Amino acid sequence: MTSPTAYDAAIAGFEPVIGLETHVELSTASKMFCSCSTEFGADANTQVCPVCLGLPGSLPVVNRAAVESTIRMGLALNCRIVPWCRFARKNYFYPDMPKDYQVSQYDEPLCIDGYLDVTVDTDDGPRQFRVEIERVHMEEDTGKLTHAGGATGRIHGADYSLVDYNRAGIPLIEIVTKPVVGTGTLAPLVAKAYVTELRDLMRALGVSDVRMEEGSLRCDVNVSLNRPGDPWGTRSETKNVNSLRSVERAVRSEIERQADVLSSGGRIVQETRHFHEDTGRSTSGRSKEQAEDYRYFPEPDLLPVAPDAAWIDELRATLPELPALKRARLQQEWGISERELQSIVNAGALEQVAAAVAGGVDPAAARKWWTGELHRIASDRDLELADVPVTPAQIARVESLVASGSLNDKLARQVFEGIANGEGDVDGIVAARGLAVVSDDSALLEAIDEALAAQPDVAEKIRGGKVQAAGAIVGAVMKATRGQADAAKVRELLLGRLGVSE
Amino acid sequence: MPSPSEAGLIRQGASVLAHAIAAGEVSAEEVTRAHLDRIAEVDDRVHAFLEVVGESALASAVEVDRARASGEQLGPLAGVPIAVKDVMAMRGVPTTCGSRILEGWRPPYDATVVERLRAAGVVILGKTNMDEFAMGSSTEHSAYGPTRNPWDLERIPGGSGGGSAAALASFEAPLAIGTDTGGSIRQPAAVTGTVGVKPTYGGVSRYGLVALASSLDQAGPCARSVIDAALLHSVIAGHDPRDSTSIDAPVPDVVAAARRADVRGLRIGLVRELTGDGYQAGVSQRFAEAVAILEGLGAQVVEVSCPHFDYALGAYYLILPAEASSNLARFDGMRYGLRVGDDGERSVEDVMSLTREAGFGAEVKRRIMIGTYALSSGYYDAYYGQAQKVRTLITRDFAAAFEQVDVLVSPTTPTTAFRIGEKVDDPLAMYLNDIATIPVNLAGNAAMSLPIGLAPEDGLPVGLQIMAPPMADDRLYLVGAALEAALLDRWGHLLIEEVPSL
């Protein structure tokens, strides 16, 4: 595990420059250059045709919806949409490539020169960074290889490899940032916040559902370090970074690694590195000297893409409320501070809180549960927040049980655990687990009497007017009732029993 | 019009056969059988075909006869047999492109051209021989052995579409499909005394045409007369949404133009750069006579200069190999066709290399290497980039010329058919065969070759090339048909009637 001191030492000596290349699968119905379905999870090689299999003689035709999504993404990233651009062929031999070239965009991307503002939580409050966007371009995905046998899970050493071309030709957009400087110790958090913001933006636009567990968002992370005042250092590119958490971890571990090398007098080599989710570290891949020459040239089978200004304006008009504006609006509507809002955003819970509020839950309660208990459930179970199976209606029901006094917060937690386990609905779980708050006065009074008998000196103190000592008795009662009592009620009964008042 | 006797069926033109079938004078089945018999009789000497699909041809013919019997309207070429160059994908039928590397591949789909032929009731007899992946001017580069010229079996039938041209000249088929990347329809037509047309780029769909150089390839009609070529042209041409480079505009009325056959008042330009030294005396003589005939028919003949044509060959041999190196990458032994060296131990890379080493012939390897080099980082601008500039200049030369004249003419080839083996080891000498045909491919406009007589010194056919502006393909037929009619008047028969019997 990363030791905080190693990172602190690295940042004390060096300034990081980071850059991110993010590939996202678009959620179009059909593929980039043919009409095959993009549905995830079909049997291998069932969603293929001569075009996406690259059979001799087949030809690509551009999916208009993919161009449209890319333009909308470009507009949302404040990019300029170019009036004319082309696809190019990126040539390399690999069995996941049906044509042994990938149709992509090279020196003529569709969208250029944009930016995205992201906010990072710091000890001094939320801080905003502007991440400049170099380009947004379109390309086709490759097939998916599965290597069987062998120790590494890579093609070398495998007994055999299977390839599924269902993924070949799925439309991708690649979003490339300009170098991001001046983030200092916050670099890993800025990287994570940027990818999070990108994800939210794409979901808001409806151009991708960004299912990270299906590999629909993949990041390459570039990092270099330099000593303050020196020119930028040599960068490495870490590939295969496929979750928000990993983006942060990849930047952090690469900063540590490079600082270690540089501090001991070594040199950073320009190379690609492979990130490993399990260890959170990367291993060396291809060096610059071994880098392939992709022999890019304009794809002669496709016409240039030349979106006219009227179309771009039309698409601009379809842009929904973008996440940053939406957050500002919700903060106001919910009546919460910027810090409170940021805590929701940091927990990745904005959509969940908004849905709960829309479902009738009080904003404070929705925030409490989604940044607290439900967030804990997600991280315990390694789930995305969106995959925690708790509905707004269930939260509303729990809240109403708490308000009426039949549940307390501790019991409510158990209800949510039950829902996450698939034990059923709120009332069913309350009944099955016997979670009702004990509100029968006689049962509580019995427990109070037992507690008083067990701690006669405390009882004496309370009788003598030391009301604050009541806590010890209340605690004992709560323990005896396994948390199923309402603490306020216990206190009230206790004081009544002893004939004292607050 | 005399009805064709059964013995004479194979010597009839396509339009005559179509009339006779439509009139019930002969059945499509009889016509098909006559041609299959002819193939069986002579093709061991000519070797025009790589694959004959007799059963499916007879089934198609029977279907035409059935349609006629039930009173259905037949298309203008219904029931007429055709030979298709083996570069066109045809469902279930071996498609090799003259290469070992595609041995055994049966496409699961039909090329658009094939679809249109089927829809028009044209009867496909089989697949014709060609230089491997259409790289060559003699059909000697076929992995399956050379095709022979029916005029002299010791001579080449031109290339790459030597099989299609030889099938016509040996009366094995009255129609054929060719493809023309630098002259592969026109040069074989010229040396076999037949007619071949390279339509405007984008005029005929490339979907299903196994690509050599995507920006140059164009399929077109081959026949023994101008009207037959026109009828076939109108069947296969027209917009195809599966080919992005196909032109979405009405096809010029080539059949009407062939029927009109009138050059009165037409301005015809002689291209200065495509005459003179380097052209065989008999070729220049027949060309001059043909020009005089056109003048006699009322055309106005002027000389024009296209100065950048001198650079066409150089530019072509950079652009073509560059595109080919990428288009042919997919032949890697992973998915279809040949696979060599897969012993369960060797790596994917080794199997790819061994397969390509064994599967490609010398000329294909030569061009892949030239193209790979031309696209390499650091050389792209000097080679591919410069060649594209030359291409622009050649297009401008054509545009300027077509401001002065309606069509341009030149000899199709510098020489008549050379002997098999004469140039096969001299790539540069081989490339020079296409010096007059290449500019049209670079610029994307339309051209035709038609026979204008036999060279006195060797008694072999000479072809005249007509070049028209983009989408003015009808002018080729207007001029070609007028010249053909005048020659027919002079000789009393088409030149092809003089071909020695096999």
CSV table of C-alpha atoms in Angstrom, one decimal, chain A residues 50-51 53-62 89 91 93-101 155-156 159 161 165 293-303, chain B residues 102 105 108-109 201 206-210 214-215 241-245 322-323 325-327 329-332 334-336 348-349 352 356 372 375-377 380 384:
chain,number,residue,atom,x,y,z
A,50,PRO,CA,-18.2,-8.3,-43.3
A,51,VAL,CA,-17.5,-4.7,-42.4
A,53,LEU,CA,-14.8,-8.3,-39.5
A,54,GLY,CA,-12.7,-6.4,-42.1
A,55,LEU,CA,-13.5,-9.0,-44.7
A,56,PRO,CA,-11.8,-8.4,-48.1
A,57,GLY,CA,-13.9,-6.0,-50.2
A,58,SER,CA,-15.9,-4.6,-47.3
A,59,LEU,CA,-16.1,-0.8,-46.8
A,60,PRO,CA,-16.9,1.4,-43.9
A,61,VAL,CA,-19.7,4.0,-43.7
A,62,VAL,CA,-19.6,6.6,-41.0
A,89,ARG,CA,-5.6,4.6,-40.7
A,91,ASN,CA,-1.5,0.6,-39.1
A,93,PHE,CA,-0.5,-5.9,-36.8
A,94,TYR,CA,-2.4,-7.5,-34.0
A,95,PRO,CA,-5.0,-10.2,-33.9
A,96,ASP,CA,-7.6,-8.0,-32.3
A,97,MET,CA,-7.5,-5.8,-35.4
A,98,PRO,CA,-9.6,-7.3,-38.2
A,99,LYS,CA,-8.0,-5.1,-40.8
A,100,ASP,CA,-4.6,-4.8,-39.1
A,101,TYR,CA,-5.3,-1.1,-39.1
A,155,ILE,CA,-0.5,-12.9,-25.4
A,156,HIS,CA,3.1,-14.0,-24.8
A,159,ASP,CA,-1.5,-21.5,-24.6
A,161,SER,CA,-6.0,-16.8,-27.4
A,165,TYR,CA,-15.1,-9.2,-32.6
A,293,ASP,CA,5.5,3.5,-36.5
A,294,TYR,CA,1.8,3.5,-37.2
A,295,ARG,CA,2.2,4.9,-40.7
A,296,TYR,CA,-0.9,7.1,-40.4
A,297,PHE,CA,-2.4,8.3,-43.7
A,298,PRO,CA,-5.9,9.6,-44.6
A,299,GLU,CA,-8.5,6.8,-44.8
A,300,PRO,CA,-9.2,6.6,-48.5
A,301,ASP,CA,-12.5,4.6,-48.0
A,302,LEU,CA,-14.2,7.5,-46.2
A,303,LEU,CA,-15.2,11.0,-47.2
B,102,LEU,CA,-6.7,-16.2,-50.2
B,105,TRP,CA,-11.6,-18.3,-48.9
B,108,PRO,CA,-20.1,-14.9,-47.1
B,109,TYR,CA,-21.4,-12.0,-49.1
B,201,TYR,CA,-14.3,7.1,-59.7
B,206,ARG,CA,-16.4,-0.7,-54.8
B,207,TYR,CA,-18.3,-2.6,-52.1
B,208,GLY,CA,-17.0,-6.2,-52.4
B,209,LEU,CA,-14.1,-5.3,-54.7
B,210,VAL,CA,-11.1,-6.5,-52.8
B,214,SER,CA,-8.8,2.4,-52.5
B,215,SER,CA,-8.5,5.9,-54.0
B,241,PRO,CA,-24.8,3.7,-49.7
B,242,ARG,CA,-22.4,0.9,-48.6
B,243,ASP,CA,-19.5,2.7,-50.5
B,244,SER,CA,-19.0,6.2,-49.0
B,245,THR,CA,-17.0,7.2,-52.1
B,322,ALA,CA,1.1,3.1,-49.8
B,323,GLU,CA,-2.6,2.3,-49.9
B,325,SER,CA,0.5,-1.9,-48.0
B,326,SER,CA,-2.4,-1.0,-45.6
B,327,ASN,CA,-5.2,-2.7,-47.6
B,329,ALA,CA,-2.3,-6.0,-44.1
B,330,ARG,CA,-5.4,-7.9,-43.2
B,331,PHE,CA,-4.1,-11.0,-45.0
B,332,ASP,CA,-2.3,-12.3,-42.0
B,334,MET,CA,-5.5,-15.2,-38.6
B,335,ARG,CA,-9.1,-15.3,-39.9
B,336,TYR,CA,-9.3,-16.7,-43.4
B,348,VAL,CA,1.2,-15.0,-33.6
B,349,GLU,CA,3.8,-12.7,-35.1
B,352,MET,CA,1.7,-13.9,-39.6
B,356,ARG,CA,2.7,-13.6,-45.7
B,372,THR,CA,5.4,0.8,-46.0
B,375,LEU,CA,4.3,6.0,-45.3
B,376,SER,CA,7.0,5.7,-42.7
B,377,SER,CA,7.5,8.4,-40.1
B,380,TYR,CA,5.7,10.5,-45.4
B,384,TYR,CA,3.2,10.1,-50.0
